[in-house]
PDB file of C-alpha atoms in Angstrom:
ATOM      1  CA  UNK A 731      -0.161   0.071  -0.093  1.00  0.00           C
ATOM      2  CA  UNK A 732       2.979   2.205   0.797  1.00  0.00           C
ATOM      3  CA  UNK A 733       4.365   1.533  -2.364  1.00  0.00           C
ATOM      4  CA  UNK A 734       1.277   2.050  -4.600  1.00  0.00           C
ATOM      5  CA  UNK A 735       1.336   5.915  -2.743  1.00  0.00           C
ATOM      6  CA  UNK A 736       4.626   6.540  -3.579  1.00  0.00           C
ATOM      7  CA  UNK A 737       4.090   5.338  -7.570  1.00  0.00           C
ATOM      8  CA  UNK A 738       0.882   7.187  -7.620  1.00  0.00           C
ATOM      9  CA  UNK A 739       2.677  10.309  -6.177  1.00  0.00           C
ATOM     10  CA  UNK A 740       5.707  10.646  -8.345  1.00  0.00           C
ATOM     11  CA  UNK A 741       7.685  13.710  -8.675  1.00  0.00           C
ATOM     12  CA  UNK A 742       5.449  16.819  -7.990  1.00  0.00           C
ATOM     13  CA  UNK A 743       5.997  20.275  -9.546  1.00  0.00           C
ATOM     14  CA  UNK A 744       7.656  22.570  -7.139  1.00  0.00           C
ATOM     15  CA  UNK A 745       5.033  25.079  -5.261  1.00  0.00           C
ATOM     16  CA  UNK A 746       6.228  29.053  -5.011  1.00  0.00           C
ATOM     17  CA  UNK A 747       6.942  30.115  -1.692  1.00  0.00           C
ATOM     18  CA  UNK A 748       4.279  30.673   0.163  1.00  0.00           C
ATOM     19  CA  UNK A 749       4.228  34.736   0.978  1.00  0.00           C
ATOM     20  CA  UNK A 750       3.511  35.337   4.792  1.00  0.00           C
ATOM     21  CA  UNK A 751       0.360  36.751   5.411  1.00  0.00           C
ATOM     22  CA  UNK A 752       0.521  40.301   6.465  1.00  0.00           C
ATOM     23  CA  UNK A 753      -1.440  42.647   9.091  1.00  0.00           C
ATOM     24  CA  UNK A 754      -4.217  43.949   7.291  1.00  0.00           C
ATOM     25  CA  UNK A 755      -2.837  47.335   8.668  1.00  0.00           C
ATOM     26  CA  UNK A 756       0.104  46.759   7.057  1.00  0.00           C
ATOM     27  CA  UNK A 757      -1.570  46.184   4.152  1.00  0.00           C
ATOM     28  CA  UNK A 758      -3.059  49.490   4.014  1.00  0.00           C
ATOM     29  CA  UNK A 759       0.409  51.105   4.601  1.00  0.00           C
ATOM     30  CA  UNK A 760       2.104  49.455   2.134  1.00  0.00           C
ATOM     31  CA  UNK A 761       0.653  50.932  -0.888  1.00  0.00           C
ATOM     32  CA  UNK A 762       1.629  54.561   0.423  1.00  0.00           C
ATOM     33  CA  UNK A 763       5.211  53.970   0.832  1.00  0.00           C
ATOM     34  CA  UNK A 764       5.282  51.980  -2.854  1.00  0.00           C
ATOM     35  CA  UNK A 765       4.549  54.850  -5.051  1.00  0.00           C
ATOM     36  CA  UNK A 766       6.931  55.370  -8.204  1.00  0.00           C
ATOM     37  CA  UNK A 767      10.376  57.010  -7.924  1.00  0.00           C
ATOM     38  CA  UNK A 768      10.283  58.750 -10.952  1.00  0.00           C
ATOM     39  CA  UNK A 769      10.264  62.811  -9.505  1.00  0.00           C
ATOM     40  CA  UNK A 770      13.459  61.405  -7.402  1.00  0.00           C
ATOM     41  CA  UNK A 771      15.188  60.226 -10.731  1.00  0.00           C
ATOM     42  CA  UNK A 772      14.247  63.696 -12.469  1.00  0.00           C
ATOM     43  CA  UNK A 773      16.027  65.484  -9.403  1.00  0.00           C
ATOM     44  CA  UNK A 774      19.450  63.685 -10.151  1.00  0.00           C
ATOM     45  CA  UNK A 775      21.590  65.246 -12.869  1.00  0.00           C
ATOM     46  CA  UNK A 776      22.885  63.718 -15.708  1.00  0.00           C
ATOM     47  CA  UNK A 777      26.258  63.006 -16.889  1.00  0.00           C
ATOM     48  CA  UNK A 778      26.547  65.617 -19.463  1.00  0.00           C
ATOM     49  CA  UNK A 779      25.659  68.067 -16.767  1.00  0.00           C
ATOM     50  CA  UNK A 780      28.317  66.680 -14.286  1.00  0.00           C
ATOM     51  CA  UNK A 781      30.989  66.527 -17.128  1.00  0.00           C
ATOM     52  CA  UNK A 782      30.219  70.463 -17.681  1.00  0.00           C
ATOM     53  CA  UNK A 783      30.722  71.121 -14.088  1.00  0.00           C
ATOM     54  CA  UNK A 784      33.644  69.285 -13.654  1.00  0.00           C
ATOM     55  CA  UNK A 785      35.163  70.843 -16.721  1.00  0.00           C
ATOM     56  CA  UNK A 786      34.179  74.629 -15.453  1.00  0.00           C
ATOM     57  CA  UNK A 787      35.778  73.436 -12.011  1.00  0.00           C
ATOM     58  CA  UNK A 788      39.176  72.460 -13.388  1.00  0.00           C
ATOM     59  CA  UNK A 789      39.272  75.887 -15.694  1.00  0.00           C
ATOM     60  CA  UNK A 790      38.353  77.638 -12.538  1.00  0.00           C
ATOM     61  CA  UNK A 791      41.334  76.030 -10.712  1.00  0.00           C
ATOM     62  CA  UNK A 792      43.702  76.544 -13.714  1.00  0.00           C
ATOM     63  CA  UNK A 793      42.866  80.303 -13.577  1.00  0.00           C
ATOM     64  CA  UNK A 794      43.294  80.468  -9.818  1.00  0.00           C
ATOM     65  CA  UNK A 795      46.873  78.472 -10.651  1.00  0.00           C
ATOM     66  CA  UNK A 796      47.566  81.464 -13.175  1.00  0.00           C
ATOM     67  CA  UNK A 797      46.788  84.471 -11.004  1.00  0.00           C
ATOM     68  CA  UNK A 798      48.436  83.019  -8.331  1.00  0.00           C
ATOM     69  CA  UNK A 799      51.630  82.168 -10.379  1.00  0.00           C
ATOM     70  CA  UNK A 800      51.422  85.530 -11.569  1.00  0.00           C
ATOM     71  CA  UNK A 801      51.243  86.942  -8.360  1.00  0.00           C
ATOM     72  CA  UNK A 802      53.833  85.436  -7.145  1.00  0.00           C
ATOM     73  CA  UNK A 803      56.282  86.021 -10.021  1.00  0.00           C
ATOM     74  CA  UNK A 804      55.346  90.009  -9.333  1.00  0.00           C
ATOM     75  CA  UNK A 805      56.048  89.714  -5.946  1.00  0.00           C
ATOM     76  CA  UNK A 806      59.535  88.154  -6.548  1.00  0.00           C
ATOM     77  CA  UNK A 807      60.383  90.821  -9.046  1.00  0.00           C
ATOM     78  CA  UNK A 808      58.936  93.511  -6.796  1.00  0.00           C
ATOM     79  CA  UNK A 809      61.072  92.020  -4.179  1.00  0.00           C
ATOM     80  CA  UNK A 810      64.127  92.307  -6.204  1.00  0.00           C
ATOM     81  CA  UNK A 811      63.806  95.831  -7.151  1.00  0.00           C
ATOM     82  CA  UNK A 812      63.117  96.744  -3.270  1.00  0.00           C
ATOM     83  CA  UNK A 813      66.458  94.989  -2.822  1.00  0.00           C
ATOM     84  CA  UNK A 814      68.575  96.641  -5.650  1.00  0.00           C
ATOM     85  CA  UNK A 815      67.339  99.941  -4.564  1.00  0.00           C
ATOM     86  CA  UNK A 816      68.041  99.357  -0.863  1.00  0.00           C
ATOM     87  CA  UNK A 817      71.526  98.315  -2.107  1.00  0.00           C
ATOM     88  CA  UNK A 818      72.062 101.362  -4.042  1.00  0.00           C
ATOM     89  CA  UNK A 819      70.737 103.556  -1.288  1.00  0.00           C
ATOM     90  CA  UNK A 820      73.210 101.426   1.264  1.00  0.00           C
ATOM     91  CA  UNK A 821      76.096 102.206  -1.308  1.00  0.00           C
ATOM     92  CA  UNK A 822      75.458 105.933  -1.261  1.00  0.00           C
ATOM     93  CA  UNK A 823      74.780 106.188   2.216  1.00  0.00           C
ATOM     94  CA  UNK A 824      78.322 104.602   2.610  1.00  0.00           C
ATOM     95  CA  UNK A 825      80.064 106.696   0.417  1.00  0.00           C
ATOM     96  CA  UNK A 826      78.995 109.897   2.087  1.00  0.00           C
ATOM     97  CA  UNK A 827      79.557 108.078   5.224  1.00  0.00           C
ATOM     98  CA  UNK A 828      83.326 108.107   3.728  1.00  0.00           C
ATOM     99  CA  UNK A 829      83.991 111.382   2.433  1.00  0.00           C
ATOM    100  CA  UNK A 830      82.118 112.670   5.520  1.00  0.00           C
ATOM    101  CA  UNK A 831      84.996 110.816   7.219  1.00  0.00           C
ATOM    102  CA  UNK A 832      87.771 111.576   5.522  1.00  0.00           C
ATOM    103  CA  UNK A 833      86.555 115.114   5.329  1.00  0.00           C
ATOM    104  CA  UNK A 834      86.866 115.130   8.997  1.00  0.00           C
ATOM    105  CA  UNK A 835      90.189 113.298   9.288  1.00  0.00           C
ATOM    106  CA  UNK A 836      91.936 116.185   6.921  1.00  0.00           C
ATOM    107  CA  UNK A 837      90.427 118.672   9.226  1.00  0.00           C
ATOM    108  CA  UNK A 838      91.528 117.350  12.248  1.00  0.00           C
ATOM    109  CA  UNK A 839      95.157 116.950  10.909  1.00  0.00           C
ATOM    110  CA  UNK A 840      94.939 120.213   9.522  1.00  0.00           C
ATOM    111  CA  UNK A 841      93.781 121.553  13.326  1.00  0.00           C
ATOM    112  CA  UNK A 842      96.894 119.794  14.550  1.00  0.00           C
ATOM    113  CA  UNK A 843      99.343 121.124  12.268  1.00  0.00           C
ATOM    114  CA  UNK A 844      98.007 124.507  13.053  1.00  0.00           C
ATOM    115  CA  UNK A 845      98.225 123.595  16.860  1.00  0.00           C
ATOM    116  CA  UNK A 846     102.090 122.875  16.299  1.00  0.00           C
ATOM    117  CA  UNK A 847     102.740 125.781  14.480  1.00  0.00           C
ATOM    118  CA  UNK A 848     100.769 127.835  17.030  1.00  0.00           C
ATOM    119  CA  UNK A 849     102.484 125.998  19.703  1.00  0.00           C
ATOM    120  CA  UNK A 850     106.114 126.528  18.587  1.00  0.00           C
ATOM    121  CA  UNK A 851     105.084 130.130  17.793  1.00  0.00           C
ATOM    122  CA  UNK A 852     103.767 130.816  21.768  1.00  0.00           C
ATOM    123  CA  UNK A 853     106.783 129.202  22.846  1.00  0.00           C
ATOM    124  CA  UNK A 854     109.263 131.240  20.917  1.00  0.00           C
ATOM    125  CA  UNK A 855     107.326 134.405  21.877  1.00  0.00           C
ATOM    126  CA  UNK A 856     107.503 133.157  25.716  1.00  0.00           C
ATOM    127  CA  UNK A 857     111.446 132.319  25.502  1.00  0.00           C
ATOM    128  CA  UNK A 858     112.067 135.936  23.592  1.00  0.00           C
ATOM    129  CA  UNK A 859     109.909 137.546  26.481  1.00  0.00           C
ATOM    130  CA  UNK A 860     111.541 135.176  29.140  1.00  0.00           C
ATOM    131  CA  UNK A 861     115.185 136.855  27.397  1.00  0.00           C
ATOM    132  CA  UNK A 862     114.106 140.218  27.684  1.00  0.00           C
ATOM    133  CA  UNK A 863     113.382 139.909  30.975  1.00  0.00           C
ATOM    134  CA  UNK A 864     116.741 138.042  31.842  1.00  0.00           C
ATOM    135  CA  UNK A 865     118.619 140.715  29.816  1.00  0.00           C
ATOM    136  CA  UNK A 866     121.044 143.270  31.145  1.00  0.00           C
ATOM    137  CA  UNK A 867     119.596 146.197  29.683  1.00  0.00           C
ATOM    138  CA  UNK A 868     117.213 146.867  32.556  1.00  0.00           C
ATOM    139  CA  UNK A 869     119.810 147.986  34.455  1.00  0.00           C
ATOM    140  CA  UNK A 870     121.673 150.446  31.826  1.00  0.00           C
ATOM    141  CA  UNK A 871     117.737 151.710  31.004  1.00  0.00           C
ATOM    142  CA  UNK A 872     117.372 152.534  34.489  1.00  0.00           C
ATOM    143  CA  UNK A 873     120.817 154.364  34.605  1.00  0.00           C
ATOM    144  CA  UNK A 874     119.961 156.142  31.380  1.00  0.00           C
ATOM    145  CA  UNK A 875     116.421 156.983  33.067  1.00  0.00           C
ATOM    146  CA  UNK A 876     118.561 158.379  35.984  1.00  0.00           C
ATOM    147  CA  UNK A 877     120.755 160.230  33.950  1.00  0.00           C
ATOM    148  CA  UNK A 878     117.873 161.985  31.915  1.00  0.00           C
ATOM    149  CA  UNK A 879     116.103 162.838  35.345  1.00  0.00           C
ATOM    150  CA  UNK A 880     119.447 164.459  36.518  1.00  0.00           C
ATOM    151  CA  UNK A 881     119.989 166.030  33.095  1.00  0.00           C
ATOM    152  CA  UNK A 882     116.253 167.365  33.203  1.00  0.00           C
ATOM    153  CA  UNK A 883     117.252 168.860  36.650  1.00  0.00           C
ATOM    154  CA  UNK A 884     120.353 170.502  35.384  1.00  0.00           C
ATOM    155  CA  UNK A 885     118.954 172.103  32.753  1.00  0.00           C
ATOM    156  CA  UNK A 886     115.862 173.685  34.731  1.00  0.00           C
ATOM    157  CA  UNK A 887     118.732 174.951  37.051  1.00  0.00           C
ATOM    158  CA  UNK A 888     120.236 176.486  34.148  1.00  0.00           C
ATOM    159  CA  UNK A 889     116.921 177.822  32.848  1.00  0.00           C
ATOM    160  CA  UNK A 890     116.321 179.793  36.325  1.00  0.00           C
ATOM    161  CA  UNK A 891     119.681 181.346  36.370  1.00  0.00           C
ATOM    162  CA  UNK A 892     120.656 184.249  34.349  1.00  0.00           C
ATOM    163  CA  UNK A 893     122.079 183.202  31.069  1.00  0.00           C
ATOM    164  CA  UNK A 894     126.067 184.075  31.346  1.00  0.00           C
ATOM    165  CA  UNK A 895     128.422 185.673  28.228  1.00  0.00           C
ATOM    166  CA  UNK A 896     130.063 181.948  28.336  1.00  0.00           C
ATOM    167  CA  UNK A 897     126.297 180.610  27.629  1.00  0.00           C
ATOM    168  CA  UNK A 898     125.392 182.940  24.863  1.00  0.00           C
ATOM    169  CA  UNK A 899     128.772 182.464  23.240  1.00  0.00           C
ATOM    170  CA  UNK A 900     128.071 178.576  23.155  1.00  0.00           C
ATOM    171  CA  UNK A 901     124.409 179.187  22.103  1.00  0.00           C
ATOM    172  CA  UNK A 902     125.828 181.166  19.436  1.00  0.00           C
ATOM    173  CA  UNK A 903     128.191 178.454  18.115  1.00  0.00           C
ATOM    174  CA  UNK A 904     125.818 176.172  18.296  1.00  0.00           C
ATOM    175  CA  UNK A 905     123.277 178.355  16.570  1.00  0.00           C
ATOM    176  CA  UNK A 906     126.181 178.968  13.972  1.00  0.00           C
ATOM    177  CA  UNK A 907     127.127 175.064  13.279  1.00  0.00           C
ATOM    178  CA  UNK A 908     123.428 174.461  12.898  1.00  0.00           C
ATOM    179  CA  UNK A 909     123.299 177.015  10.006  1.00  0.00           C
ATOM    180  CA  UNK A 910     126.313 175.691   8.600  1.00  0.00           C
ATOM    181  CA  UNK A 911     125.228 172.120   8.949  1.00  0.00           C
ATOM    182  CA  UNK A 912     121.864 173.353   7.328  1.00  0.00           C
ATOM    183  CA  UNK A 913     123.790 174.966   4.473  1.00  0.00           C
ATOM    184  CA  UNK A 914     125.759 172.030   3.431  1.00  0.00           C
ATOM    185  CA  UNK A 915     122.391 170.262   3.711  1.00  0.00           C
ATOM    186  CA  UNK A 916     121.354 172.111   1.043  1.00  0.00           C
ATOM    187  CA  UNK A 917     124.408 172.114  -0.657  1.00  0.00           C
ATOM    188  CA  UNK A 918     124.366 168.744  -1.211  1.00  0.00           C
ATOM    189  CA  UNK A 919     120.749 168.480  -1.720  1.00  0.00           C
ATOM    190  CA  UNK A 920     121.312 170.872  -4.998  1.00  0.00           C
ATOM    191  CA  UNK A 921     123.595 168.617  -6.038  1.00  0.00           C
ATOM    192  CA  UNK A 922     121.557 165.716  -5.611  1.00  0.00           C
ATOM    193  CA  UNK A 923     118.962 167.570  -7.857  1.00  0.00           C
ATOM    194  CA  UNK A 924     121.016 168.300 -11.082  1.00  0.00           C
ATOM    195  CA  UNK A 925     121.470 164.457 -11.162  1.00  0.00           C
ATOM    196  CA  UNK A 926     119.581 162.787 -14.142  1.00  0.00           C
ATOM    197  CA  UNK A 927     117.275 160.064 -11.582  1.00  0.00           C
ATOM    198  CA  UNK A 928     115.520 162.312  -8.873  1.00  0.00           C
ATOM    199  CA  UNK A 929     113.979 159.110  -7.315  1.00  0.00           C
ATOM    200  CA  UNK A 930     117.070 157.477  -6.647  1.00  0.00           C
ATOM    201  CA  UNK A 931     118.297 161.007  -5.065  1.00  0.00           C
ATOM    202  CA  UNK A 932     115.301 160.819  -2.695  1.00  0.00           C
ATOM    203  CA  UNK A 933     116.005 157.024  -1.919  1.00  0.00           C
ATOM    204  CA  UNK A 934     119.449 157.800  -1.084  1.00  0.00           C
ATOM    205  CA  UNK A 935     119.101 161.318   1.080  1.00  0.00           C
ATOM    206  CA  UNK A 936     116.581 158.947   2.990  1.00  0.00           C
ATOM    207  CA  UNK A 937     118.561 156.368   3.922  1.00  0.00           C
ATOM    208  CA  UNK A 938     121.480 158.390   4.526  1.00  0.00           C
ATOM    209  CA  UNK A 939     119.292 160.334   6.861  1.00  0.00           C
ATOM    210  CA  UNK A 940     117.412 157.473   8.342  1.00  0.00           C
ATOM    211  CA  UNK A 941     121.125 155.857   8.977  1.00  0.00           C
ATOM    212  CA  UNK A 942     122.176 158.857  10.686  1.00  0.00           C
ATOM    213  CA  UNK A 943     119.164 159.068  12.960  1.00  0.00           C
ATOM    214  CA  UNK A 944     118.909 155.171  13.388  1.00  0.00           C
ATOM    215  CA  UNK A 945     120.899 154.831  16.568  1.00  0.00           C
ATOM    216  CA  UNK A 946     118.663 157.239  18.187  1.00  0.00           C
ATOM    217  CA  UNK A 947     115.419 155.547  16.819  1.00  0.00           C
ATOM    218  CA  UNK A 948     116.580 152.224  17.984  1.00  0.00           C
ATOM    219  CA  UNK A 949     117.629 153.518  21.474  1.00  0.00           C
ATOM    220  CA  UNK A 950     113.941 154.575  21.286  1.00  0.00           C
ATOM    221  CA  UNK A 951     112.492 151.733  20.278  1.00  0.00           C
ATOM    222  CA  UNK A 952     114.225 149.601  23.068  1.00  0.00           C
ATOM    223  CA  UNK A 953     113.184 151.922  25.518  1.00  0.00           C
ATOM    224  CA  UNK A 954     109.677 151.813  24.735  1.00  0.00           C
ATOM    225  CA  UNK A 955     109.479 148.254  24.132  1.00  0.00           C
ATOM    226  CA  UNK A 956     111.106 147.276  27.727  1.00  0.00           C
ATOM    227  CA  UNK A 957     108.520 150.034  29.247  1.00  0.00           C
ATOM    228  CA  UNK A 958     105.539 148.237  27.940  1.00  0.00           C
ATOM    229  CA  UNK A 959     106.967 144.897  28.990  1.00  0.00           C
ATOM    230  CA  UNK A 960     107.795 146.038  32.190  1.00  0.00           C
ATOM    231  CA  UNK A 961     104.229 147.403  32.522  1.00  0.00           C
ATOM    232  CA  UNK A 962     102.889 143.435  32.093  1.00  0.00           C
TER     233      UNK A 962
END
């Protein structure tokens, strides 16, 4: 019996899987969530739009890179110009400083030379004053002054007294000697005027007079210098 049942049954066709039965509430909600997705697909961009966006982005990146390179190159050039200008200014400032230093050095050397010359002259002047102070002419000057004072007093005494015949004779002889000397000088001057070169005559006469009066002048100058130095 069992074999007959197995023979009669044979290979039976496969039955489709039975779906589990859903509760009625889920069956009602399912159509609402199973709506078509066509609007969402319409919102997604196409491949051509994406390609154009990609190209525009690459182009923007390329332009930005070129601008950045240009800005970098301009900045580099400007930096080089600033450095060159700074080097030029530095060279100019250094040259001006060197020139000023040389001028100051030359002025310092000149001042040193002038100071040396001034010290030598001042030393010579002081030494000459010391020599004058240590000179023995002061004693002769004092004797000369005393003699002059005595002579002045004697002259005053003679002037107060009555003139004697001897004094008158001395005065007449002195007057005659002066007249004779004056005539001799006039004669010599007349001879000099007859010469060819009047300028030379004047020079010779002047030198003759200067040579004659030179000792007196030298004595006067020496006495004056000594008096002035004695005042200091």
